[in-house]
Tab-separated table of C-alpha atoms in Angstrom:
chain	number	residue	atom	x	y	z
A	1	MET	CA	0.000	0.000	0.000
A	2	THR	CA	2.828	2.307	0.836
A	3	LEU	CA	4.555	1.413	-2.407
A	4	VAL	CA	1.467	2.279	-4.407
A	5	ASP	CA	1.080	5.529	-2.550
A	6	ASP	CA	4.688	6.415	-3.241
A	7	ARG	CA	4.227	5.671	-6.940
A	8	GLU	CA	1.087	7.706	-7.089
A	9	SER	CA	2.807	10.539	-5.265
A	10	ARG	CA	5.749	10.369	-7.681
A	11	GLY	CA	3.304	10.318	-10.632
A	12	GLU	CA	1.524	13.386	-9.329
A	13	ARG	CA	4.807	15.171	-8.834
A	14	ASP	CA	5.962	14.175	-12.322
A	15	GLY	CA	2.676	15.379	-13.823
A	16	ALA	CA	2.918	18.640	-11.945
A	17	GLY	CA	6.479	19.085	-13.096
A	18	SER	CA	5.478	18.354	-16.659
A	19	ARG	CA	2.681	20.902	-16.491
A	20	GLU	CA	5.035	23.472	-15.010
A	21	SER	CA	7.499	22.748	-17.797
A	22	ASP	CA	4.759	23.153	-20.391
A	23	GLY	CA	3.718	26.393	-18.769
A	24	ARG	CA	7.250	27.685	-18.877
A	25	LYS	CA	7.476	26.801	-22.555
A	26	GLY	CA	4.150	28.535	-23.310
A	27	THR	CA	5.098	31.663	-21.460
A	28	GLY	CA	8.598	31.867	-22.828
A	29	ARG	CA	9.988	34.932	-24.481
A	30	GLY	CA	7.872	35.715	-27.535
A	31	GLY	CA	5.189	33.103	-26.798
A	32	PRO	CA	1.501	33.940	-26.859
A	33	ARG	CA	1.143	33.377	-23.115
A	34	ALA	CA	3.968	35.846	-22.490
A	35	TRP	CA	1.893	38.656	-23.939
A	36	ALA	CA	-1.208	37.398	-22.119
A	37	ALA	CA	0.631	37.775	-18.817
A	38	HIS	CA	2.568	40.936	-19.698
A	39	PRO	CA	1.678	44.028	-17.596
A	40	LEU	CA	1.441	46.183	-20.725
A	41	ARG	CA	-1.453	44.064	-21.995
A	42	ALA	CA	-3.758	45.407	-19.314
A	43	GLU	CA	-2.631	48.967	-20.029
A	44	PHE	CA	-3.181	48.587	-23.772
A	45	LEU	CA	-6.479	46.732	-23.704
A	46	ARG	CA	-8.161	47.940	-20.519
A	47	GLY	CA	-8.401	51.158	-18.605
A	48	ILE	CA	-8.481	54.631	-20.074
A	49	ALA	CA	-6.156	54.101	-23.070
A	50	PRO	CA	-8.561	52.478	-25.599
A	51	TRP	CA	-11.328	54.841	-24.533
A	52	THR	CA	-9.205	57.905	-25.255
A	53	GLY	CA	-8.672	56.710	-28.814
A	54	ALA	CA	-12.396	56.019	-29.219
A	55	ALA	CA	-13.270	59.437	-27.767
A	56	LEU	CA	-10.883	61.212	-30.145
A	57	LEU	CA	-12.311	59.272	-33.101
A	58	LEU	CA	-15.834	60.263	-32.061
A	59	VAL	CA	-14.966	63.957	-31.629
A	60	LEU	CA	-13.125	64.184	-34.945
A	61	GLY	CA	-15.852	62.195	-36.679
A	62	VAL	CA	-18.520	64.636	-35.540
A	63	LEU	CA	-16.427	67.655	-36.532
A	64	LEU	CA	-15.615	66.244	-39.958
A	65	ALA	CA	-19.233	65.286	-40.575
A	66	CYS	CA	-20.412	68.799	-39.694
A	67	THR	CA	-17.982	70.362	-42.191
A	68	SER	CA	-18.246	67.716	-44.927
A	69	ARG	CA	-19.642	70.192	-47.475
A	70	ARG	CA	-16.316	71.997	-47.635
A	71	TRP	CA	-13.999	68.998	-48.041
A	72	GLN	CA	-15.818	65.862	-49.207
A	73	GLY	CA	-15.013	65.493	-52.891
A	74	GLY	CA	-11.518	67.023	-53.026
A	75	TRP	CA	-8.371	65.232	-51.895
A	76	GLY	CA	-6.557	68.495	-51.220
A	77	GLU	CA	-9.471	69.847	-49.191
A	78	THR	CA	-9.704	66.581	-47.240
A	79	ALA	CA	-5.993	66.704	-46.393
A	80	GLN	CA	-6.346	70.319	-45.320
A	81	GLU	CA	-9.336	69.510	-43.102
A	82	LEU	CA	-7.454	66.655	-41.423
A	83	HIS	CA	-4.515	68.977	-40.893
A	84	THR	CA	-6.790	71.602	-39.343
A	85	ALA	CA	-8.388	68.922	-37.134
A	86	LEU	CA	-5.091	68.744	-35.227
A	87	VAL	CA	-6.119	72.034	-33.585
A	88	ILE	CA	-8.657	69.896	-31.686
A	89	ALA	CA	-6.851	66.544	-31.609
A	90	VAL	CA	-3.580	67.754	-30.082
A	91	PRO	CA	-5.137	69.588	-27.076
A	92	LEU	CA	-7.393	66.590	-26.402
A	93	ALA	CA	-4.321	64.345	-26.444
A	94	VAL	CA	-2.561	66.665	-23.990
A	95	ALA	CA	-5.559	66.550	-21.628
A	96	ALA	CA	-5.842	62.746	-21.828
A	97	GLY	CA	-2.123	62.271	-21.208
A	98	CYS	CA	-2.185	64.717	-18.330
A	99	TRP	CA	-5.085	62.868	-16.714
A	100	GLN	CA	-3.302	59.531	-17.067
A	101	GLY	CA	-0.052	60.966	-15.741
A	102	GLY	CA	-1.566	61.919	-12.399
A	103	ARG	CA	-3.298	58.578	-11.925
A	104	GLU	CA	-0.851	56.912	-9.546
A	105	ARG	CA	-0.537	59.838	-7.166
A	106	ARG	CA	-4.321	60.298	-7.067
A	107	ARG	CA	-4.721	56.594	-6.289
A	108	GLY	CA	-2.042	56.694	-3.618
A	109	THR	CA	-0.063	53.884	-5.309
A	110	GLU	CA	3.001	55.937	-6.191
A	111	GLU	CA	5.148	54.461	-3.381
A	112	LEU	CA	4.049	50.944	-4.297
A	113	TRP	CA	5.151	51.512	-7.900
A	114	ALA	CA	8.495	52.819	-6.635
A	115	THR	CA	9.215	49.400	-5.081
A	116	ALA	CA	8.842	47.650	-8.444
A	117	GLY	CA	11.891	46.171	-10.109
A	118	ARG	CA	11.577	48.411	-13.163
A	119	GLY	CA	13.100	51.872	-13.371
A	120	PRO	CA	11.102	55.101	-13.431
A	121	LEU	CA	11.474	55.539	-17.205
A	122	VAL	CA	10.077	52.067	-17.890
A	123	ARG	CA	7.205	52.695	-15.505
A	124	LEU	CA	6.426	56.009	-17.216
A	125	ALA	CA	6.539	54.380	-20.640
A	126	ALA	CA	4.247	51.552	-19.510
A	127	SER	CA	1.658	54.102	-18.415
A	128	ALA	CA	2.071	56.744	-21.135
A	129	LEU	CA	2.659	54.809	-24.352
A	130	PRO	CA	-0.706	52.979	-24.457
A	131	VAL	CA	-2.571	56.293	-24.282
A	132	ALA	CA	-0.305	57.849	-26.911
A	133	PHE	CA	-0.728	54.794	-29.135
A	134	TRP	CA	-4.521	54.704	-28.973
A	135	LEU	CA	-4.837	58.457	-29.527
A	136	ALA	CA	-2.657	58.207	-32.638
A	137	VAL	CA	-4.784	55.282	-33.811
A	138	GLY	CA	-7.926	57.336	-33.204
A	139	TYR	CA	-6.593	60.170	-35.362
A	140	LEU	CA	-5.539	57.809	-38.149
A	141	ALA	CA	-8.926	56.061	-38.014
A	142	ALA	CA	-10.697	59.423	-38.425
A	143	ALA	CA	-8.372	60.245	-41.335
A	144	ALA	CA	-9.087	56.884	-42.967
A	145	ALA	CA	-12.835	57.431	-42.601
A	146	ALA	CA	-12.522	60.881	-44.214
A	147	MET	CA	-10.538	59.430	-47.117
A	148	VAL	CA	-13.138	56.716	-47.663
A	149	ALA	CA	-15.884	59.358	-47.579
A	150	THR	CA	-14.075	61.434	-50.217
A	151	TRP	CA	-13.287	58.529	-52.557
A	152	PRO	CA	-16.700	58.282	-54.331
A	153	TYR	CA	-16.809	62.037	-55.029
A	154	ALA	CA	-13.190	62.749	-56.040
A	155	GLN	CA	-13.067	64.440	-59.435
A	156	GLY	CA	-9.484	64.174	-60.653
A	157	ASP	CA	-6.971	64.758	-57.877
A	158	ARG	CA	-5.159	62.008	-55.972
A	159	PRO	CA	-5.045	61.198	-52.238
A	160	GLN	CA	-2.581	63.274	-50.230
A	161	LEU	CA	-1.275	61.086	-47.426
A	162	ALA	CA	2.168	62.568	-46.744
A	163	SER	CA	1.130	64.604	-43.678
A	164	LEU	CA	-0.912	61.906	-41.922
A	165	PRO	CA	2.019	60.095	-40.211
A	166	ALA	CA	3.357	63.431	-38.946
A	167	GLY	CA	-0.108	64.262	-37.604
A	168	ALA	CA	-0.291	60.928	-35.789
A	169	VAL	CA	3.172	61.518	-34.295
A	170	ALA	CA	2.067	64.984	-33.125
A	171	VAL	CA	-0.984	63.508	-31.383
A	172	GLY	CA	1.064	60.787	-29.691
A	173	ALA	CA	3.776	63.268	-28.689
A	174	ALA	CA	1.144	65.573	-27.188
A	175	ALA	CA	-0.147	62.684	-25.077
A	176	LEU	CA	3.378	61.868	-23.857
A	177	ALA	CA	4.138	65.495	-22.998
A	178	GLY	CA	0.782	65.794	-21.240
A	179	HIS	CA	1.606	62.650	-19.251
A	180	VAL	CA	4.787	64.254	-17.944
A	181	ALA	CA	2.811	67.371	-16.972
A	182	GLY	CA	0.300	65.168	-15.177
A	183	ARG	CA	3.088	63.498	-13.221
A	184	LEU	CA	4.322	66.892	-12.103
A	185	VAL	CA	0.874	68.269	-11.197
A	186	PRO	CA	-1.494	65.342	-10.571
A	187	ALA	CA	-4.525	67.385	-9.466
A	188	ARG	CA	-7.705	66.629	-11.428
A	189	PRO	CA	-8.526	70.292	-12.282
A	190	PHE	CA	-5.079	70.735	-13.815
A	191	ALA	CA	-5.599	68.492	-16.873
A	192	PRO	CA	-7.639	71.012	-18.952
A	193	LEU	CA	-5.181	73.870	-18.344
A	194	PRO	CA	-2.256	72.678	-20.523
A	195	ALA	CA	-4.799	71.569	-23.138
A	196	LEU	CA	-6.257	75.078	-23.268
A	197	ALA	CA	-2.786	76.592	-23.523
A	198	VAL	CA	-1.885	74.302	-26.431
A	199	TYR	CA	-5.196	75.059	-28.141
A	200	ALA	CA	-4.569	78.794	-27.840
A	201	GLY	CA	-1.089	78.388	-29.330
A	202	LEU	CA	-2.329	76.325	-32.269
A	203	ALA	CA	-5.223	78.700	-32.926
A	204	TRP	CA	-2.830	81.652	-32.880
A	205	ALA	CA	-0.540	79.882	-35.352
A	206	GLU	CA	-3.481	79.385	-37.748
A	207	TYR	CA	-3.991	83.145	-38.115
A	208	ALA	CA	-0.565	84.612	-37.393
A	209	SER	CA	1.820	85.301	-40.244
A	210	THR	CA	5.145	84.839	-38.476
A	211	PRO	CA	7.904	82.277	-39.119
A	212	TRP	CA	7.044	80.625	-35.804
A	213	SER	CA	3.650	79.636	-37.210
A	214	TYR	CA	5.358	76.941	-39.258
A	215	LEU	CA	6.158	75.058	-36.049
A	216	SER	CA	2.470	74.270	-35.644
A	217	PRO	CA	1.550	70.723	-36.774
A	218	SER	CA	-1.830	72.052	-37.964
A	219	GLN	CA	-0.428	74.837	-40.170
A	220	GLN	CA	-1.218	74.575	-43.899
A	221	LEU	CA	-1.592	77.101	-46.696
A	222	GLY	CA	-4.603	75.642	-48.549
A	223	GLY	CA	-5.971	72.732	-50.523
A	224	THR	CA	-3.934	73.457	-53.676
A	225	VAL	CA	-0.540	72.912	-52.035
A	226	VAL	CA	1.361	69.819	-50.938
A	227	PRO	CA	4.287	69.552	-48.507
A	228	VAL	CA	7.837	69.051	-49.692
A	229	TRP	CA	8.999	65.515	-49.037
A	230	TRP	CA	10.954	66.328	-45.884
A	231	GLN	CA	8.388	68.588	-44.179
A	232	PRO	CA	6.463	65.718	-42.479
A	233	VAL	CA	9.784	64.211	-41.338
A	234	ALA	CA	10.902	67.501	-39.813
A	235	MET	CA	7.514	68.041	-38.167
A	236	ALA	CA	7.572	64.542	-36.645
A	237	ALA	CA	11.122	65.147	-35.360
A	238	TRP	CA	10.055	68.490	-33.878
A	239	THR	CA	6.987	67.251	-31.990
A	240	GLY	CA	8.280	63.780	-31.138
A	241	GLY	CA	11.702	65.057	-30.098
A	242	LEU	CA	10.260	67.586	-27.671
A	243	ALA	CA	8.001	65.002	-26.023
A	244	ALA	CA	10.802	62.420	-25.779
A	245	ALA	CA	13.152	64.987	-24.263
A	246	ALA	CA	10.552	65.942	-21.641
A	247	ALA	CA	10.039	62.274	-20.707
A	248	LEU	CA	13.780	61.624	-20.423
A	249	VAL	CA	14.398	64.729	-18.321
A	250	TYR	CA	11.638	63.656	-15.956
A	251	ALA	CA	12.269	59.918	-15.627
A	252	ALA	CA	15.643	58.852	-17.034
A	253	ARG	CA	18.454	57.955	-14.621
A	254	ARG	CA	20.933	59.609	-16.987
A	255	ARG	CA	19.128	62.801	-17.844
A	256	TYR	CA	21.774	63.925	-20.303
A	257	THR	CA	20.278	61.351	-22.723
A	258	ALA	CA	17.524	63.936	-23.298
A	259	LEU	CA	20.035	66.019	-25.253
A	260	LEU	CA	19.790	63.767	-28.307
A	261	PRO	CA	16.006	64.094	-28.919
A	262	LEU	CA	16.174	67.741	-27.884
A	263	ALA	CA	18.888	68.415	-30.464
A	264	ALA	CA	16.808	66.638	-33.133
A	265	ALA	CA	13.778	68.732	-32.210
A	266	LEU	CA	15.714	72.006	-32.329
A	267	TRP	CA	17.324	71.085	-35.662
A	268	ALA	CA	13.906	70.279	-37.128
A	269	ALA	CA	12.464	73.518	-35.731
A	270	LEU	CA	15.284	75.499	-37.333
A	271	LEU	CA	14.522	73.898	-40.706
A	272	LEU	CA	10.801	74.633	-40.393
A	273	VAL	CA	11.257	78.261	-39.342
A	274	GLN	CA	13.941	79.076	-41.911
A	275	ASN	CA	12.092	77.600	-44.887
A	276	GLY	CA	8.633	78.954	-44.034
A	277	PRO	CA	6.430	79.098	-47.167
A	278	ALA	CA	8.926	76.928	-49.065
A	279	LEU	CA	7.679	73.998	-46.998
A	280	TRP	CA	4.620	73.903	-49.268
A	281	VAL	CA	4.617	73.771	-53.053
A	282	HIS	CA	1.785	74.063	-55.518
A	283	ASN	CA	0.129	70.862	-56.551
A	284	THR	CA	1.331	70.461	-60.139
A	285	LEU	CA	-2.098	69.168	-61.108
A	286	ALA	CA	-3.612	72.538	-60.126
A	287	ASP	CA	-1.633	74.259	-62.910
A	288	ARG	CA	-3.209	72.117	-65.626
A	289	GLN	CA	-6.483	72.712	-67.469
A	290	VAL	CA	-8.903	70.175	-68.903
A	291	CYS	CA	-10.964	71.718	-71.724
A	292	ASP	CA	-13.995	71.102	-73.881
A	293	THR	CA	-13.179	72.815	-77.182
A	294	SER	CA	-16.377	71.791	-78.952
A	295	VAL	CA	-18.042	75.055	-77.856
A	296	THR	CA	-17.115	78.751	-78.136
A	297	PRO	CA	-15.735	80.010	-75.842
A	298	ALA	CA	-14.088	76.733	-74.835
A	299	VAL	CA	-14.798	75.573	-71.274
A	300	CYS	CA	-11.746	74.682	-69.183
A	301	VAL	CA	-11.730	73.473	-65.594
A	302	ASN	CA	-8.825	72.881	-63.262
A	303	ALA	CA	-7.407	69.378	-63.631
A	304	ARG	CA	-8.070	68.759	-59.927
A	305	TYR	CA	-11.771	68.689	-60.869
A	306	ALA	CA	-11.520	67.134	-64.334
A	307	GLY	CA	-14.511	64.924	-63.578
A	308	MET	CA	-16.725	67.994	-63.317
A	309	LEU	CA	-16.079	69.172	-66.888
A	310	PRO	CA	-19.241	67.504	-68.315
A	311	GLN	CA	-21.356	69.142	-65.584
A	312	VAL	CA	-19.837	72.575	-66.164
A	313	THR	CA	-20.196	72.267	-69.933
A	314	GLY	CA	-23.800	71.183	-69.462
A	315	ALA	CA	-24.533	74.111	-67.152
A	316	LEU	CA	-23.135	76.518	-69.769
A	317	SER	CA	-24.706	74.757	-72.761
A	318	GLY	CA	-27.617	77.197	-73.033
A	319	LEU	CA	-25.211	80.139	-72.928
A	320	THR	CA	-22.714	78.691	-75.414
A	321	GLY	CA	-25.533	77.631	-77.729
A	322	ARG	CA	-26.857	81.195	-77.967
A	323	LEU	CA	-23.328	82.513	-78.498
A	324	GLU	CA	-22.730	80.287	-81.525
A	325	GLY	CA	-21.517	82.425	-84.405
A	326	VAL	CA	-20.890	85.514	-82.235
A	327	ARG	CA	-17.487	87.164	-82.752
A	328	HIS	CA	-15.153	89.102	-80.424
A	329	LEU	CA	-15.426	86.497	-77.663
A	330	PRO	CA	-12.462	85.306	-75.600
A	331	ALA	CA	-10.988	81.944	-76.502
A	332	ARG	CA	-12.004	80.158	-73.302
A	333	TRP	CA	-13.261	80.232	-69.762
A	334	ALA	CA	-10.327	79.149	-67.592
A	335	ASP	CA	-9.947	78.047	-63.978
A	336	ARG	CA	-6.286	78.421	-63.105
A	337	PRO	CA	-4.328	79.758	-60.093
A	338	GLY	CA	-3.444	83.417	-60.436
A	339	GLY	CA	-6.374	84.345	-62.662
A	340	PRO	CA	-6.973	84.135	-66.412
A	341	ARG	CA	-4.354	84.785	-69.056
A	342	ALA	CA	-4.694	86.845	-72.224
A	343	ASP	CA	-7.737	85.934	-74.322
A	344	GLU	CA	-9.320	84.148	-71.346
A	345	VAL	CA	-12.014	84.984	-68.823
A	346	GLU	CA	-12.272	83.477	-65.388
A	347	LEU	CA	-14.618	80.563	-64.934
A	348	PRO	CA	-16.778	80.823	-61.810
A	349	MET	CA	-14.725	79.206	-59.067
A	350	LEU	CA	-15.434	75.596	-58.185
A	351	THR	CA	-13.674	76.191	-54.882
A	352	PRO	CA	-14.018	76.727	-52.011
A	353	MET	CA	-16.273	73.723	-51.775
A	354	GLY	CA	-19.737	74.261	-50.395
A	355	TRP	CA	-20.427	77.256	-52.635
A	356	HIS	CA	-20.791	76.223	-56.287
A	357	GLN	CA	-20.101	72.532	-55.769
A	358	VAL	CA	-20.783	70.043	-53.011
A	359	ARG	CA	-19.508	66.463	-53.204
A	360	GLY	CA	-18.660	66.775	-56.877
A	361	ARG	CA	-22.001	68.245	-57.986
A	362	LEU	CA	-22.901	71.770	-59.084
A	363	VAL	CA	-25.329	73.243	-56.583
A	364	ASP	CA	-27.152	75.703	-58.908
A	365	PRO	CA	-26.343	75.400	-62.654
A	366	GLN	CA	-28.449	78.469	-63.523
A	367	GLN	CA	-26.581	80.669	-61.048
A	368	TYR	CA	-23.306	79.236	-62.337
A	369	ALA	CA	-24.163	80.113	-65.972
A	370	TRP	CA	-25.182	83.647	-64.953
A	371	GLU	CA	-21.839	84.194	-63.194
A	372	ALA	CA	-19.961	82.837	-66.237
A	373	LEU	CA	-21.818	85.360	-68.447
A	374	ALA	CA	-20.983	88.164	-65.991
A	375	ALA	CA	-17.283	87.390	-66.530
A	376	LEU	CA	-17.822	87.772	-70.286
A	377	GLN	CA	-19.777	91.007	-69.906
A	378	TYR	CA	-17.764	92.882	-67.325
A	379	GLY	CA	-14.455	91.125	-66.743
A	380	ASP	CA	-12.351	93.517	-64.677
A	381	CYS	CA	-14.195	96.632	-65.843
A	382	PRO	CA	-15.367	99.053	-63.126
A	383	ASP	CA	-19.064	99.752	-62.683
A	384	THR	CA	-19.826	102.853	-64.773
A	385	GLN	CA	-23.374	103.399	-63.428
A	386	ASP	CA	-24.397	104.366	-66.977
A	387	PRO	CA	-28.202	103.881	-67.347
A	388	HIS	CA	-27.985	103.056	-71.074
A	389	ARG	CA	-25.254	100.480	-70.463
A	390	ALA	CA	-27.249	99.020	-67.556
A	391	ALA	CA	-30.348	98.460	-69.719
A	392	VAL	CA	-28.314	96.884	-72.543
A	393	ASP	CA	-26.372	94.648	-70.162
A	394	ASP	CA	-29.627	93.498	-68.586
A	395	ALA	CA	-31.088	92.641	-72.009
A	396	VAL	CA	-28.009	90.577	-72.929
A	397	GLU	CA	-28.101	88.843	-69.562
A	398	HIS	CA	-31.827	88.094	-69.845
A	399	TYR	CA	-31.388	86.584	-73.307
A	400	LEU	CA	-28.193	84.576	-72.763
A	401	ALA	CA	-28.273	83.448	-69.118
A	402	PRO	CA	-30.845	85.127	-66.853
A	403	SER	CA	-30.202	85.397	-63.155
A	404	PRO	CA	-32.321	83.174	-60.887
A	405	PHE	CA	-33.403	86.387	-59.148
A	406	THR	CA	-34.456	88.377	-62.234
A	407	ASP	CA	-38.187	87.965	-61.594
A	408	ASP	CA	-37.766	88.985	-57.952
A	409	PHE	CA	-35.886	92.143	-58.932
A	410	ASP	CA	-38.477	93.024	-61.548
A	411	ALA	CA	-41.300	92.564	-59.066
A	412	ARG	CA	-39.493	94.697	-56.500
A	413	ASP	CA	-38.937	97.552	-58.987
A	414	ALA	CA	-42.568	97.363	-60.127
A	415	ARG	CA	-43.583	98.142	-56.544
A	416	GLY	CA	-40.876	100.766	-56.061
A	417	SER	CA	-40.524	104.453	-56.706
A	418	ALA	CA	-41.119	106.223	-60.015
A	419	ALA	CA	-37.405	106.024	-60.833
A	420	ASP	CA	-37.418	102.267	-60.170
A	421	ARG	CA	-40.426	101.782	-62.409
A	422	ALA	CA	-38.793	103.865	-65.162
A	423	GLU	CA	-35.656	101.720	-65.013
A	424	LEU	CA	-37.767	98.576	-65.159
A	425	LYS	CA	-39.591	99.901	-68.223
A	426	ALA	CA	-36.275	100.657	-69.972
A	427	ARG	CA	-35.033	97.156	-69.216
A	428	LEU	CA	-38.196	95.529	-70.538
A	429	VAL	CA	-38.035	97.562	-73.761
A	430	ALA	CA	-34.383	96.609	-74.324
A	431	ARG	CA	-35.163	92.939	-73.695
A	432	GLY	CA	-38.010	93.049	-76.196
A	433	HIS	CA	-35.846	94.651	-78.897
A	434	LEU	CA	-33.091	92.067	-78.549
A	435	LYS	CA	-35.529	89.173	-78.525
A	436	ALA	CA	-37.363	90.486	-81.614
A	437	MET	CA	-34.216	90.539	-83.770
A	438	GLY	CA	-33.594	87.891	-86.375
A	439	GLU	CA	-30.850	85.343	-85.790
A	440	ALA	CA	-28.311	86.951	-88.132
A	441	GLN	CA	-29.096	90.466	-86.888
A	442	ARG	CA	-28.823	89.376	-83.241
A	443	ARG	CA	-25.467	87.655	-83.846
A	444	ALA	CA	-24.129	90.820	-85.507
A	445	TRP	CA	-25.417	92.989	-82.676
A	446	LEU	CA	-23.956	90.695	-80.003
A	447	SER	CA	-20.622	90.722	-81.856
A	448	SER	CA	-20.620	94.533	-81.683
A	449	TYR	CA	-21.610	94.385	-78.021
A	450	PHE	CA	-18.810	92.009	-76.986
A	451	ALA	CA	-16.294	94.040	-78.987
A	452	THR	CA	-16.872	96.884	-76.508
A	453	THR	CA	-16.915	94.847	-73.306
A	454	ARG	CA	-13.275	93.796	-73.690
A	455	ASP	CA	-12.215	97.462	-73.719
A	456	CYS	CA	-14.515	98.619	-70.886
A	457	ASP	CA	-15.959	101.201	-73.335
A	458	ALA	CA	-19.386	102.171	-72.008
A	459	LYS	CA	-19.985	104.804	-74.701
A	460	GLY	CA	-19.359	102.395	-77.564
A	461	VAL	CA	-22.081	99.942	-76.506
A	462	PRO	CA	-24.534	99.565	-79.404
A	463	ALA	CA	-28.064	100.814	-78.830
A	464	LEU	CA	-31.158	98.650	-78.552
């Protein structure tokens, strides 16, 4: 009986030893059980860290949805909006990091952590990096959602992704710097204060025109520019280097190690400040025109919106059809940076989005055609206030591309003073004369009319 018991006891011990050996193999370095038991797993997957990323995604999602009319449909506008969103994302990251940084002292577990085998820098990284990681993921997720929302409505440009990694680094760096601030001042009411200070600095940089503005991660000159290849690298070195230097000064045993990231940050800042506007170059696609030469004048749109050419041509089809055979017209309507060239008139602007176009569609084709005709009629000529010219211009406008508000203006003048009613009568007479002309006579008259508009000659306008 004793022998059996001894064997059973040895078998149990052998089984236990085998299980312990298997456990050690499963939890070895790099094994799946090692990560399951690692302290960072709880920090990454539980607690405040994942929720900060979700909160940032929600905030940016709401903001982007509320402003979608001005960016959805243009890759440059989408990139600009995501860049501007850093004005909100970075202060929120600072506040979240600051809150996390004061956690241990508020809980009263700071002395317990000090007895751990790890050094202060490792303990700071274990607490700060999960928050920084999830906030960066939240920003990138919002950026990805914005890109997906733009994709169906893009009209000719290409995605601009160069600044997104630098933006994610700026958000993560803000969380790390906020964590250090929270360690220094762990009081709950303190967390919003550095966030407000950062927000004020970023907002100032958006409107200030100083070289220091180019140190802001949210600074951009517009949707028609793209960064030079090294600008995102320098911006990431500037923001990430500052945050890393702050963490090393606070927690590293050898604080002089902070000099390396600090030197990288200062070098990057010097590059950003010295180069200023040269950090951004015009999108080469914005200098190209895509034209429909089957009509006169030809219709040209910026290549960034090449997909909108059929819509624009269709909106102007009534106008170009009535101008067929008319002489002394410019060669084309053009939509190029810096204004039209010789023998061109400016096409009504397709940007900023939300005015003439929303999500790749013209909002009001009739209004668009009327504004295109106004460029033909007046160009850069000053308003002469000549009553004869006003009546003739109104007749041409009413025949070629009437304003959507013409009937409202006529009704208002009919109820107005005697002078208003006299002007209305003169306009109606001029409209009737132009409409009553034969096709050949009207083309000849319109040719004479447009010959005077190019020279801003009010006295030479033919009578009606």
